[in-house]
Coordinates of N, CA, C and O in Angstrom, one line a residue:
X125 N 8.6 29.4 6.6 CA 9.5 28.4 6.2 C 10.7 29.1 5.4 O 10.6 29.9 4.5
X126 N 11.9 28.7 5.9 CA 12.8 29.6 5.7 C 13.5 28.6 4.2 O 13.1 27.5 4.1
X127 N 14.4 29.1 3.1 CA 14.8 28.8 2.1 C 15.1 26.7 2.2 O 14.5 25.9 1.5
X128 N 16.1 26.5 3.2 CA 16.2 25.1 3.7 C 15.8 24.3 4.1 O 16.3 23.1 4.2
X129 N 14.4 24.9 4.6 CA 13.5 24.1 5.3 C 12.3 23.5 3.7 O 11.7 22.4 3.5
X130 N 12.4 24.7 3.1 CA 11.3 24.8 1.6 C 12.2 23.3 0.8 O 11.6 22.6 -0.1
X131 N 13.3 23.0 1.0 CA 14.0 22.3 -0.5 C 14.0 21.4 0.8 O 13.3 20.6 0.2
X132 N 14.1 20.8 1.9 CA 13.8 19.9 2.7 C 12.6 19.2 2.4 O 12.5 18.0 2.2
X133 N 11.5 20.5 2.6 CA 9.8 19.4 2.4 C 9.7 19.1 1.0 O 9.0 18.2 0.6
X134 N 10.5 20.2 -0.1 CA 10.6 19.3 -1.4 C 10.9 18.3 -1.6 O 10.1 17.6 -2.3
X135 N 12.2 17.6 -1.2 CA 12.5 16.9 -1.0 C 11.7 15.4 -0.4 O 11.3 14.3 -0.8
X136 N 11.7 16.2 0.6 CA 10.8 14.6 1.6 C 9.6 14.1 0.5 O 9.3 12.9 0.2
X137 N 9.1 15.6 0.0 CA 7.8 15.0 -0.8 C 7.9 14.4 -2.2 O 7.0 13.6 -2.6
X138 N 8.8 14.6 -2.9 CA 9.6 13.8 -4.1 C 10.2 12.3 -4.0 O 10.3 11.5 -4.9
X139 N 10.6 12.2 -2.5 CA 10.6 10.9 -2.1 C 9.9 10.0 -1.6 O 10.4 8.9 -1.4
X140 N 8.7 10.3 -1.1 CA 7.1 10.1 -0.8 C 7.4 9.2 -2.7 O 7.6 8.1 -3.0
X141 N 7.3 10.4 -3.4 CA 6.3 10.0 -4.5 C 7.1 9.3 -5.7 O 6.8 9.0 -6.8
X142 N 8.6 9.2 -4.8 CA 9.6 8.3 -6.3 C 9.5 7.3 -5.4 O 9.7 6.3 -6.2
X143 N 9.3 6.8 -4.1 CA 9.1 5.4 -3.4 C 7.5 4.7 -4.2 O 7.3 3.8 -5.0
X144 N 6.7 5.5 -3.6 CA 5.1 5.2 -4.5 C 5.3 5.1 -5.4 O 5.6 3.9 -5.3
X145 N 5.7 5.5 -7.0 CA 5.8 5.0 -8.2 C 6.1 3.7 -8.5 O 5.6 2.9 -9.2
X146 N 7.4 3.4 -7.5 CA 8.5 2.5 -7.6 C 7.4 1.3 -7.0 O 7.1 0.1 -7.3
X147 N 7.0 1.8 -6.3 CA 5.7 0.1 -5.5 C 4.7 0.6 -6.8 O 4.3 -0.6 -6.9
X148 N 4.2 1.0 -7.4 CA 2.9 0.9 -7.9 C 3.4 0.4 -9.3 O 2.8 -0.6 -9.8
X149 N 4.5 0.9 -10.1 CA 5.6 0.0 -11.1 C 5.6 -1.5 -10.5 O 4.6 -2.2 -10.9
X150 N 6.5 -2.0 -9.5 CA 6.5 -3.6 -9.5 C 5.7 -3.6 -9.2 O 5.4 -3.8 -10.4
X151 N 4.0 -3.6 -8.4 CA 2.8 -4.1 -8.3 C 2.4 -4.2 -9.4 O 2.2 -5.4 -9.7
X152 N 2.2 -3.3 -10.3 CA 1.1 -3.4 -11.9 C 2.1 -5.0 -12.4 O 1.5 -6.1 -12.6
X153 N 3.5 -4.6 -12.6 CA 4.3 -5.4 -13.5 C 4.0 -6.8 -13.0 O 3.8 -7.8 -13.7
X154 N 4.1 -6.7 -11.9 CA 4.1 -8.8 -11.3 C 2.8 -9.0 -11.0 O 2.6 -10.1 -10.6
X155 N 1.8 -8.3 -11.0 CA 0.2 -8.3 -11.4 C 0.1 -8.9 -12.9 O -0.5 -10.0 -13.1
X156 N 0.6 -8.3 -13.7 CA 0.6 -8.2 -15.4 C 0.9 -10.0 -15.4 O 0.1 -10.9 -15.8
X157 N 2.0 -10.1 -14.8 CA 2.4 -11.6 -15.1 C 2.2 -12.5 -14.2 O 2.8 -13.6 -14.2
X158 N 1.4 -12.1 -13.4 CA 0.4 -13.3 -12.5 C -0.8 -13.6 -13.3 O -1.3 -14.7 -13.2
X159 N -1.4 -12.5 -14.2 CA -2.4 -12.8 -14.9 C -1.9 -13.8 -16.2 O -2.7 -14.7 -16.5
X160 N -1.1 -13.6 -16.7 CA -0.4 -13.5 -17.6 C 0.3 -15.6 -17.5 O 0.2 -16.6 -18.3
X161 N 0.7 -15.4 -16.4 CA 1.3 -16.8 -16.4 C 0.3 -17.9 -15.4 O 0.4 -19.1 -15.7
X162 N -0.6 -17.5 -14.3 CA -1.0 -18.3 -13.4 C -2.2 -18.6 -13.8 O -2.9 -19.5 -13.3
X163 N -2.9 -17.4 -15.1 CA -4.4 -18.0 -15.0 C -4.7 -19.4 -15.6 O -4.1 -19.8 -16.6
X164 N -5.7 -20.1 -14.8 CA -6.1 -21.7 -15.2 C -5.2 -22.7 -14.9 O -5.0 -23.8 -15.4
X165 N -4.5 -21.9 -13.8 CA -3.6 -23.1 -13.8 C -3.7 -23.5 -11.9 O -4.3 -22.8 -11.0
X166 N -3.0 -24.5 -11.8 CA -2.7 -24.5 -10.1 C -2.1 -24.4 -9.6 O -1.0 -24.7 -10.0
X167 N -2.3 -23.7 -8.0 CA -1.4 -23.0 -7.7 C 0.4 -23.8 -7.5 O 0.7 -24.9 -7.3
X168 N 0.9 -22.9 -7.5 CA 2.6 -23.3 -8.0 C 3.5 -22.6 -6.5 O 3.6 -21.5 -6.0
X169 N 3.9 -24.1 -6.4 CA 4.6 -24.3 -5.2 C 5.9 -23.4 -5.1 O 6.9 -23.4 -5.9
X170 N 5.8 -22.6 -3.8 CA 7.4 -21.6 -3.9 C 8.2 -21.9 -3.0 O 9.3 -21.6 -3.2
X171 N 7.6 -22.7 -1.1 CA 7.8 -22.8 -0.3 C 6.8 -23.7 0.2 O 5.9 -23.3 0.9
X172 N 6.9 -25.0 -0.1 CA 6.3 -25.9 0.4 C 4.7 -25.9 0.7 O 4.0 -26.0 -0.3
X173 N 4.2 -25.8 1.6 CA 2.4 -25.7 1.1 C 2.2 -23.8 2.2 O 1.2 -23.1 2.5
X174 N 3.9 -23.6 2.6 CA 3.8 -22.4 3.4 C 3.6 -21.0 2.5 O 3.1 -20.1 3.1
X175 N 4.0 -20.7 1.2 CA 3.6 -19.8 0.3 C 3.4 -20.4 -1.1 O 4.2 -21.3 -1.5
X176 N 2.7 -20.1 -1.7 CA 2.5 -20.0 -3.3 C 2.0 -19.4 -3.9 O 1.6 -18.3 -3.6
X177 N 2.0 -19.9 -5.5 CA 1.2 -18.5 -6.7 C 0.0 -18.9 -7.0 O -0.2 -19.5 -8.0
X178 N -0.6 -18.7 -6.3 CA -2.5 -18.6 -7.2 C -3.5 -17.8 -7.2 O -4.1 -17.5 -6.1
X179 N -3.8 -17.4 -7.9 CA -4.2 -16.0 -8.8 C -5.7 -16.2 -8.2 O -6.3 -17.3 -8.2
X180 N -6.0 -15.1 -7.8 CA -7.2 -14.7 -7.2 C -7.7 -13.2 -7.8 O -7.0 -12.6 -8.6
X181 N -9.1 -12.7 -7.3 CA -9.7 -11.4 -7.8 C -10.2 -11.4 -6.4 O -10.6 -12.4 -5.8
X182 N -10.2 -10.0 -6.0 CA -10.5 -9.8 -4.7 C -11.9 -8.5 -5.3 O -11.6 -7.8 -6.2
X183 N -12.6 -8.5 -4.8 CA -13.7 -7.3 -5.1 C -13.8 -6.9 -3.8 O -14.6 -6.0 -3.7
X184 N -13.1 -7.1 -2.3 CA -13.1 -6.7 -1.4 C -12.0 -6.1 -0.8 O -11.2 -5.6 -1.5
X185 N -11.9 -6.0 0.6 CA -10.6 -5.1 1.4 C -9.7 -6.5 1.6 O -9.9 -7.5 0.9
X186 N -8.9 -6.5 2.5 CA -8.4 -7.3 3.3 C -9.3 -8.9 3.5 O -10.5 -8.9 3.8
X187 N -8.5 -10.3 3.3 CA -9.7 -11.4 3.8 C -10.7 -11.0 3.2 O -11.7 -11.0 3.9
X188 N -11.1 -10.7 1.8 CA -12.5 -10.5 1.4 C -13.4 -9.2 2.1 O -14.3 -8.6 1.6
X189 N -12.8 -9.0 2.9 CA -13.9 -7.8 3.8 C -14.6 -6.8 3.0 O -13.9 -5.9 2.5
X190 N -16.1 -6.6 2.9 CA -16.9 -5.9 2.4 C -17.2 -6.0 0.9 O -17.6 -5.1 0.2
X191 N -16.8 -7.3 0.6 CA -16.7 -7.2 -1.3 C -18.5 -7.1 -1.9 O -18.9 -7.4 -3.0
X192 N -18.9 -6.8 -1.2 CA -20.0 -6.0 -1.9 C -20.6 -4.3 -2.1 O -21.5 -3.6 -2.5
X193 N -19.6 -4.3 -1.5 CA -19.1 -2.6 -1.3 C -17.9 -2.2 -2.2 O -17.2 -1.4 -1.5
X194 N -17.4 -2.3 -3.4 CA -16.3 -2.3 -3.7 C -16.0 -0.6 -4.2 O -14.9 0.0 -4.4
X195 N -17.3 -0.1 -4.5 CA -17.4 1.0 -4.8 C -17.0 2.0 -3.8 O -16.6 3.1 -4.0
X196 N -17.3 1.3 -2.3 CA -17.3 2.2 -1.2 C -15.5 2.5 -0.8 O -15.0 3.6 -0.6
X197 N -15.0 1.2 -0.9 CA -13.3 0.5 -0.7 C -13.1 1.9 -2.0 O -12.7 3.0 -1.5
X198 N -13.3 2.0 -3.0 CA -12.9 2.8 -3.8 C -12.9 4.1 -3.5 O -11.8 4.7 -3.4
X199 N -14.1 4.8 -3.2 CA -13.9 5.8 -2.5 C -12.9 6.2 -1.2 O -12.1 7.1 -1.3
X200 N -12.9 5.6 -0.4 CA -12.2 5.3 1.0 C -10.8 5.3 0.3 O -10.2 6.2 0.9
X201 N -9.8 4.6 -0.8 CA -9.1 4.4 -1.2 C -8.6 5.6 -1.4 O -7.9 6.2 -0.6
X202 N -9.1 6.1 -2.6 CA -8.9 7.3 -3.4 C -8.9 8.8 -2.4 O -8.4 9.8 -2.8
X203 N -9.5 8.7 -1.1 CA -9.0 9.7 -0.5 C -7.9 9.2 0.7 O -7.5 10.2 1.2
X204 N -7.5 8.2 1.2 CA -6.3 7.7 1.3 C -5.2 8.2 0.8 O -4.3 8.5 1.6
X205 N -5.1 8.4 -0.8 CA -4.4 8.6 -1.3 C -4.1 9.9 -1.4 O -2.9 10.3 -1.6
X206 N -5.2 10.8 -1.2 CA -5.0 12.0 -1.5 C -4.4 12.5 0.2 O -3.3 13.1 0.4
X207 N -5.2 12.2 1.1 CA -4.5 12.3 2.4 C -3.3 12.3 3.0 O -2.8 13.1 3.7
X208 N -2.6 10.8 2.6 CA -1.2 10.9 2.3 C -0.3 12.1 1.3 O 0.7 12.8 1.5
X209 N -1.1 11.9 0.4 CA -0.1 12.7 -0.5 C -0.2 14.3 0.3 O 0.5 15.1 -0.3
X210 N -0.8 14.9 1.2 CA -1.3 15.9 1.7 C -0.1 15.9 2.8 O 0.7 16.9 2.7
X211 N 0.1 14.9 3.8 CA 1.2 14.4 4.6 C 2.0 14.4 4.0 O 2.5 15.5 4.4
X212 N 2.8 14.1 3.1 CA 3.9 13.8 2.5 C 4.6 14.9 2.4 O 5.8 15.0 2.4
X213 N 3.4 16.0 2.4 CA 3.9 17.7 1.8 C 4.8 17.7 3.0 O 5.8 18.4 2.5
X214 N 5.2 17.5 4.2 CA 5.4 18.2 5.3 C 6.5 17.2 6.2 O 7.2 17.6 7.2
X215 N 6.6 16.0 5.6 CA 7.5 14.9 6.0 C 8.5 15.5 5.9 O 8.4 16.2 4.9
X216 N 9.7 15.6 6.6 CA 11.3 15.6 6.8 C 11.6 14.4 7.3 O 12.5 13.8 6.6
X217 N 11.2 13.9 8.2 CA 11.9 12.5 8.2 C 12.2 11.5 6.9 O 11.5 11.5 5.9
X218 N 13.4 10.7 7.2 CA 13.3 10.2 5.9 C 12.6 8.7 6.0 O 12.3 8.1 5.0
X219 N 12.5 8.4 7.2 CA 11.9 7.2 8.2 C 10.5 7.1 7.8 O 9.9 6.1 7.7
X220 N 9.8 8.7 7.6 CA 8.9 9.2 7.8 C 8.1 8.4 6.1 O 7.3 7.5 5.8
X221 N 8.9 9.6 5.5 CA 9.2 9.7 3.8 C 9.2 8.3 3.6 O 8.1 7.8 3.7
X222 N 10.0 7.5 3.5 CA 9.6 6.0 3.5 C 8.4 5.1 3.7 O 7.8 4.6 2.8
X223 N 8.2 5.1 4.9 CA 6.9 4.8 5.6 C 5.3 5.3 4.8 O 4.2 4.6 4.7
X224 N 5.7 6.8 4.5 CA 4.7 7.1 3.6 C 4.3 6.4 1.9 O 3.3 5.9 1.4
X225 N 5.3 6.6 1.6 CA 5.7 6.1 0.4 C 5.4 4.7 0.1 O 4.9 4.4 -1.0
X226 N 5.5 4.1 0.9 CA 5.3 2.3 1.0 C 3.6 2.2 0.9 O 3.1 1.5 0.1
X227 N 3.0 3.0 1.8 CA 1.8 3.3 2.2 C 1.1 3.7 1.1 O 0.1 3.2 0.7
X228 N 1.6 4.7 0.5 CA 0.8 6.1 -0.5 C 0.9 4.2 -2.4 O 0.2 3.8 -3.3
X229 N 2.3 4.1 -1.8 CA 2.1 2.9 -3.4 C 1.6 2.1 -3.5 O 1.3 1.5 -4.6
X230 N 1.2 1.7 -2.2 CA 0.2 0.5 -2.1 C -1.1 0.7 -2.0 O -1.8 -0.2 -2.2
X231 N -1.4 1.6 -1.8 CA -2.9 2.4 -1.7 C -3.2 3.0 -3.2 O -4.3 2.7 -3.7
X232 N -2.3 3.7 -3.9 CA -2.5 4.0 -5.3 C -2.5 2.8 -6.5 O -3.0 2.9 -7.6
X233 N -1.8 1.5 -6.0 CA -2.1 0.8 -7.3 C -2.9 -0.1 -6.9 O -3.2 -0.9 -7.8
X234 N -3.4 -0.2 -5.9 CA -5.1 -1.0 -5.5 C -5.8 0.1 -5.9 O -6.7 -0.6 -6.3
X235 N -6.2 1.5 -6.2 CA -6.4 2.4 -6.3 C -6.8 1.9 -8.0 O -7.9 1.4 -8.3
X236 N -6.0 2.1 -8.6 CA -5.7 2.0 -10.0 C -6.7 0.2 -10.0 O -7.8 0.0 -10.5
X237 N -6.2 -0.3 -9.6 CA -7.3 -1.9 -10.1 C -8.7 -1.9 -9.4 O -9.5 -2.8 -9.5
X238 N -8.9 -0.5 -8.7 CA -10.1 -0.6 -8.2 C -10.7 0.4 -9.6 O -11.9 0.4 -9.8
X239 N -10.2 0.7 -10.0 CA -10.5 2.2 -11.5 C -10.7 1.3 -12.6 O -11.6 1.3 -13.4
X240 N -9.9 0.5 -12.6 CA -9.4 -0.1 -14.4 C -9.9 -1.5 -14.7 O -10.7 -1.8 -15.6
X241 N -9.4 -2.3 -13.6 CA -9.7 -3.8 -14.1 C -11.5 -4.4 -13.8 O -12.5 -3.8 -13.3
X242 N -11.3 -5.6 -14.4 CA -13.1 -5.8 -14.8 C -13.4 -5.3 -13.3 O -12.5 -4.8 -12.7
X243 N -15.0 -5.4 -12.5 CA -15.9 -5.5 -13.8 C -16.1 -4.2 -14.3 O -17.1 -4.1 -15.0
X244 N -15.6 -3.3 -14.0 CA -15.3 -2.1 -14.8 C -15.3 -0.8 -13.2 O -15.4 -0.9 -11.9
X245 N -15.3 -0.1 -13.7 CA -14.9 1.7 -13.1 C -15.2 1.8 -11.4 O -16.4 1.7 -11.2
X246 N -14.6 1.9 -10.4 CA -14.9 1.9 -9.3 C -15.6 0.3 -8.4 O -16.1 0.1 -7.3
X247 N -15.3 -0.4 -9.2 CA -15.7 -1.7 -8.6 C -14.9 -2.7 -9.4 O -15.6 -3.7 -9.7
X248 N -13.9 -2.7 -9.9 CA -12.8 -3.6 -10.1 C -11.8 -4.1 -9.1 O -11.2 -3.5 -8.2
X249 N -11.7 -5.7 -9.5 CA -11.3 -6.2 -8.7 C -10.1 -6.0 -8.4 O -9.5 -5.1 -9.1
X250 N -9.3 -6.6 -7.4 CA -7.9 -6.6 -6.9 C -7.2 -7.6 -7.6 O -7.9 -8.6 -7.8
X251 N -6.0 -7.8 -7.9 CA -5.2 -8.7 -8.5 C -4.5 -9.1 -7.5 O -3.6 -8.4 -7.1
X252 N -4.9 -10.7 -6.9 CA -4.2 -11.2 -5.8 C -3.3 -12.5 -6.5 O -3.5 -13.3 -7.4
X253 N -2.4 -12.3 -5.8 CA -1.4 -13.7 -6.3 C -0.3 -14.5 -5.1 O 0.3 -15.6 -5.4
X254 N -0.2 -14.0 -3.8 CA 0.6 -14.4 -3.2 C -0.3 -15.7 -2.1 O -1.0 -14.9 -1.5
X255 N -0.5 -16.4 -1.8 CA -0.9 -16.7 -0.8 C -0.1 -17.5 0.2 O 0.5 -18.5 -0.2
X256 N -0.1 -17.2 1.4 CA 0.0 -17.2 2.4 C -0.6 -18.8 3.0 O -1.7 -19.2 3.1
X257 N 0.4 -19.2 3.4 CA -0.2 -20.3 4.2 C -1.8 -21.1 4.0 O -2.4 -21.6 4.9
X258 N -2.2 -21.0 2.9 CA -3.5 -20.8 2.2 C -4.9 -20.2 3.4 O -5.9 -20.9 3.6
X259 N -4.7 -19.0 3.9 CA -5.2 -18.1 4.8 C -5.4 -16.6 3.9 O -6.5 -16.2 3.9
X260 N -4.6 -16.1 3.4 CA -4.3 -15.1 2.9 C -3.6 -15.2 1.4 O -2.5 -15.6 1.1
X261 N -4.2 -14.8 0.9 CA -4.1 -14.1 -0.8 C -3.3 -12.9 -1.0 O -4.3 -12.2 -1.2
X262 N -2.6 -12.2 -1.1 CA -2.2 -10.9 -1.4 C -1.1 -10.7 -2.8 O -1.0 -11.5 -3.7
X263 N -0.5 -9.6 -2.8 CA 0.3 -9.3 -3.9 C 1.2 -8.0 -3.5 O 1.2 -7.6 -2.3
X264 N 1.9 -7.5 -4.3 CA 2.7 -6.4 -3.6 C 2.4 -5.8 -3.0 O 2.5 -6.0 -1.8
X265 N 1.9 -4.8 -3.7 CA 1.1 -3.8 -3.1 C 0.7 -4.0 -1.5 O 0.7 -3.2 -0.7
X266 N 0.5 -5.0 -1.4 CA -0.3 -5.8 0.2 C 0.9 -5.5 1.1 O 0.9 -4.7 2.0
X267 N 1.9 -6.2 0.8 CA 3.7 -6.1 1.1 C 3.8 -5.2 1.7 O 3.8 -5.1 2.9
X268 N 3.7 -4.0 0.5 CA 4.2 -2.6 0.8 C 3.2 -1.3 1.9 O 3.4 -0.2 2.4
X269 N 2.1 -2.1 1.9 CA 1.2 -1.6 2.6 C 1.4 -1.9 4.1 O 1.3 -0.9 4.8
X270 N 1.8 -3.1 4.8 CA 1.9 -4.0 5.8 C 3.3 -2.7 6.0 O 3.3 -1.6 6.6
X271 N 4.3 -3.4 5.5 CA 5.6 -2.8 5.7 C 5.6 -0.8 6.5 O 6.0 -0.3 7.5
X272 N 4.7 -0.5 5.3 CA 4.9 1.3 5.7 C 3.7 1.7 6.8 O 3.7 2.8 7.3
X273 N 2.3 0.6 7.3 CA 2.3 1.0 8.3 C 2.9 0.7 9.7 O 2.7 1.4 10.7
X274 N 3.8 -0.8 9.8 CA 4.3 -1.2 10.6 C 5.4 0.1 10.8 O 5.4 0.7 11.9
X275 N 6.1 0.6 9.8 CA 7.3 1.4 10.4 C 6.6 2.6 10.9 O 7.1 3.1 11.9
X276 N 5.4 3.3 10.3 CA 4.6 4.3 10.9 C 4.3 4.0 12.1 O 3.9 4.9 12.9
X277 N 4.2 2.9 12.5 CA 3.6 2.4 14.0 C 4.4 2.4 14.9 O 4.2 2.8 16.1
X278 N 5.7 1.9 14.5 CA 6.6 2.1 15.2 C 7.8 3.4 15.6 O 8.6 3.7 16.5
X279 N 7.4 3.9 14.6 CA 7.9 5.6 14.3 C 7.3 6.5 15.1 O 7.8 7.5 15.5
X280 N 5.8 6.2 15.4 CA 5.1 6.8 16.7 C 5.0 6.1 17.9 O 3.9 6.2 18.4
X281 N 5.8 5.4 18.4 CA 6.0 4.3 19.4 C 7.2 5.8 19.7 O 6.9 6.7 20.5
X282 N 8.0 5.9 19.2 CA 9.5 5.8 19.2 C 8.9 7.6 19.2 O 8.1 7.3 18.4
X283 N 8.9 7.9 19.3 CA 8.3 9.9 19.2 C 8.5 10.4 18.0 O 8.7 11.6 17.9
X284 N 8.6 9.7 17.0 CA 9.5 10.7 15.7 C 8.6 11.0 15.2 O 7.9 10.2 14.6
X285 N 8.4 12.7 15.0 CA 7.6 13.3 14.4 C 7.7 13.2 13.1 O 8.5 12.4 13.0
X286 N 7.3 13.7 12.0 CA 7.1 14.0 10.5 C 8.4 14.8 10.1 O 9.1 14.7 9.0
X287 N 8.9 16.0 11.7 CA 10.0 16.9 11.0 C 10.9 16.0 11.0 O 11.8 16.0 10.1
X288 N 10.8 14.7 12.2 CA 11.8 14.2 12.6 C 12.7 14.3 13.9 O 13.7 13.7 14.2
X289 N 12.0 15.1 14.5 CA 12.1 15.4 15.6 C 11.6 14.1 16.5 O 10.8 13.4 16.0
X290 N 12.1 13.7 18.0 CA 11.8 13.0 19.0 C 11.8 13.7 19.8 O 12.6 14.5 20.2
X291 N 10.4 13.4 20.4 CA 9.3 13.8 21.4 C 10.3 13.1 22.5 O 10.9 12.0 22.3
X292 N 10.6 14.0 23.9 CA 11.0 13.0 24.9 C 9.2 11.7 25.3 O 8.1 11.7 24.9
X293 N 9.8 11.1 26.0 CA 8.9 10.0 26.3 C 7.8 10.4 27.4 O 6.8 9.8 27.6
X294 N 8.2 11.5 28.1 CA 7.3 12.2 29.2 C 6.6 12.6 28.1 O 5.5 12.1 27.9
X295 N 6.9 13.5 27.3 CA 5.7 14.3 26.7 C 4.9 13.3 25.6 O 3.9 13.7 25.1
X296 N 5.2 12.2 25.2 CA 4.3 11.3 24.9 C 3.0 10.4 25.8 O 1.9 9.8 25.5
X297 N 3.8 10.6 26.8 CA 2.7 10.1 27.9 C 0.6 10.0 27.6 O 0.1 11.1 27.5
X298 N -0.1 9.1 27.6 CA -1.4 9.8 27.5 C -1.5 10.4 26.4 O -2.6 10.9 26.3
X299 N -0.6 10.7 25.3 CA -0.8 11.3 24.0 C -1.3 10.9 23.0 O -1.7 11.5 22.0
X300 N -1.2 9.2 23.3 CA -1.4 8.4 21.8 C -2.9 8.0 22.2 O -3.6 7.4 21.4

């Protein structure tokens, strides 16, 4: 790696991890005051019966899934996190760098409430507050999670590598 290429993947990876702060900052903060303002109360209309605020604890993944494993979701999490941040090292794209970032912040502050909040260390719940059509419960984090792997999904639809580079479409063929 030659001098330019070195302050490029610096780069990419600095912005991995000032995007993730920046989601894992407003997650904690509008977590903080969903607790803070919504507990005991009902839920509060934002968009008709199509979204609102009611505070939920999730001890599972997605929809509840597996909430008697929460220890397991914790594990699985926490090297998520480290895996991304391993990716990140090597991102040039800025498409890329984004996408990661969205992903790595939403993974680390579910991360962080799977560590910290009741019922204590590795099996703490999720702080949910958004709900959805009353189907779905979520909160930032969820947002930012949905967001960075849709554009990763689409970023390998489209051939764009990590350097940033586009794969012609022949050589994607049978690849994926």
């Amino acid at each position: 790696m030659n001098g330019s290429e070195t302050r490029s993947a610096r780069a990419g990876f600095w912005l991995v991890m000032l995007l993730a702060g920046a989601v894992v900052i407003v997650d904690q903060l509008t977590k903080h005051w969903a607790v803070s303002a919504l507990a005991g109360r009902a839920p509060v209309t934002v968009v008709g019966e199509l979204i609102q605020l009611r505070l939920t604890y999730n001890a599972g993944a997605a929809f509840s899934f597996a909430e008697r494993f929460t220890w397991v979701l914790t594990l699985i999490t926490a090297a998520a996190v480290v895996a991304i941040s391993i990716v990140a090292v090597r991102a040039r794209s800025r498409a890329w760098t984004v996408s990661l970032g969205l992903v790595l912040g939403g993974a680390a502050t579910h991360l962080l409430d799977r560590l910290f909040r009741e019922p204590g260390p590795a099996r703490g719940h999720v702080v949910d507050f958004i709900d959805y059509f009353g189907f779905f419960v979520g909160n930032v984090a969820d947002i930012s999670l949905v967001a960075g792997v849709g554009l990763a999904v689409l970023l390998h639809l489209r051939g764009v590598s990590l350097s940033g580079a586009v794969e012609p479409a022949a050589s994607r063929v049978g690849s994926s």
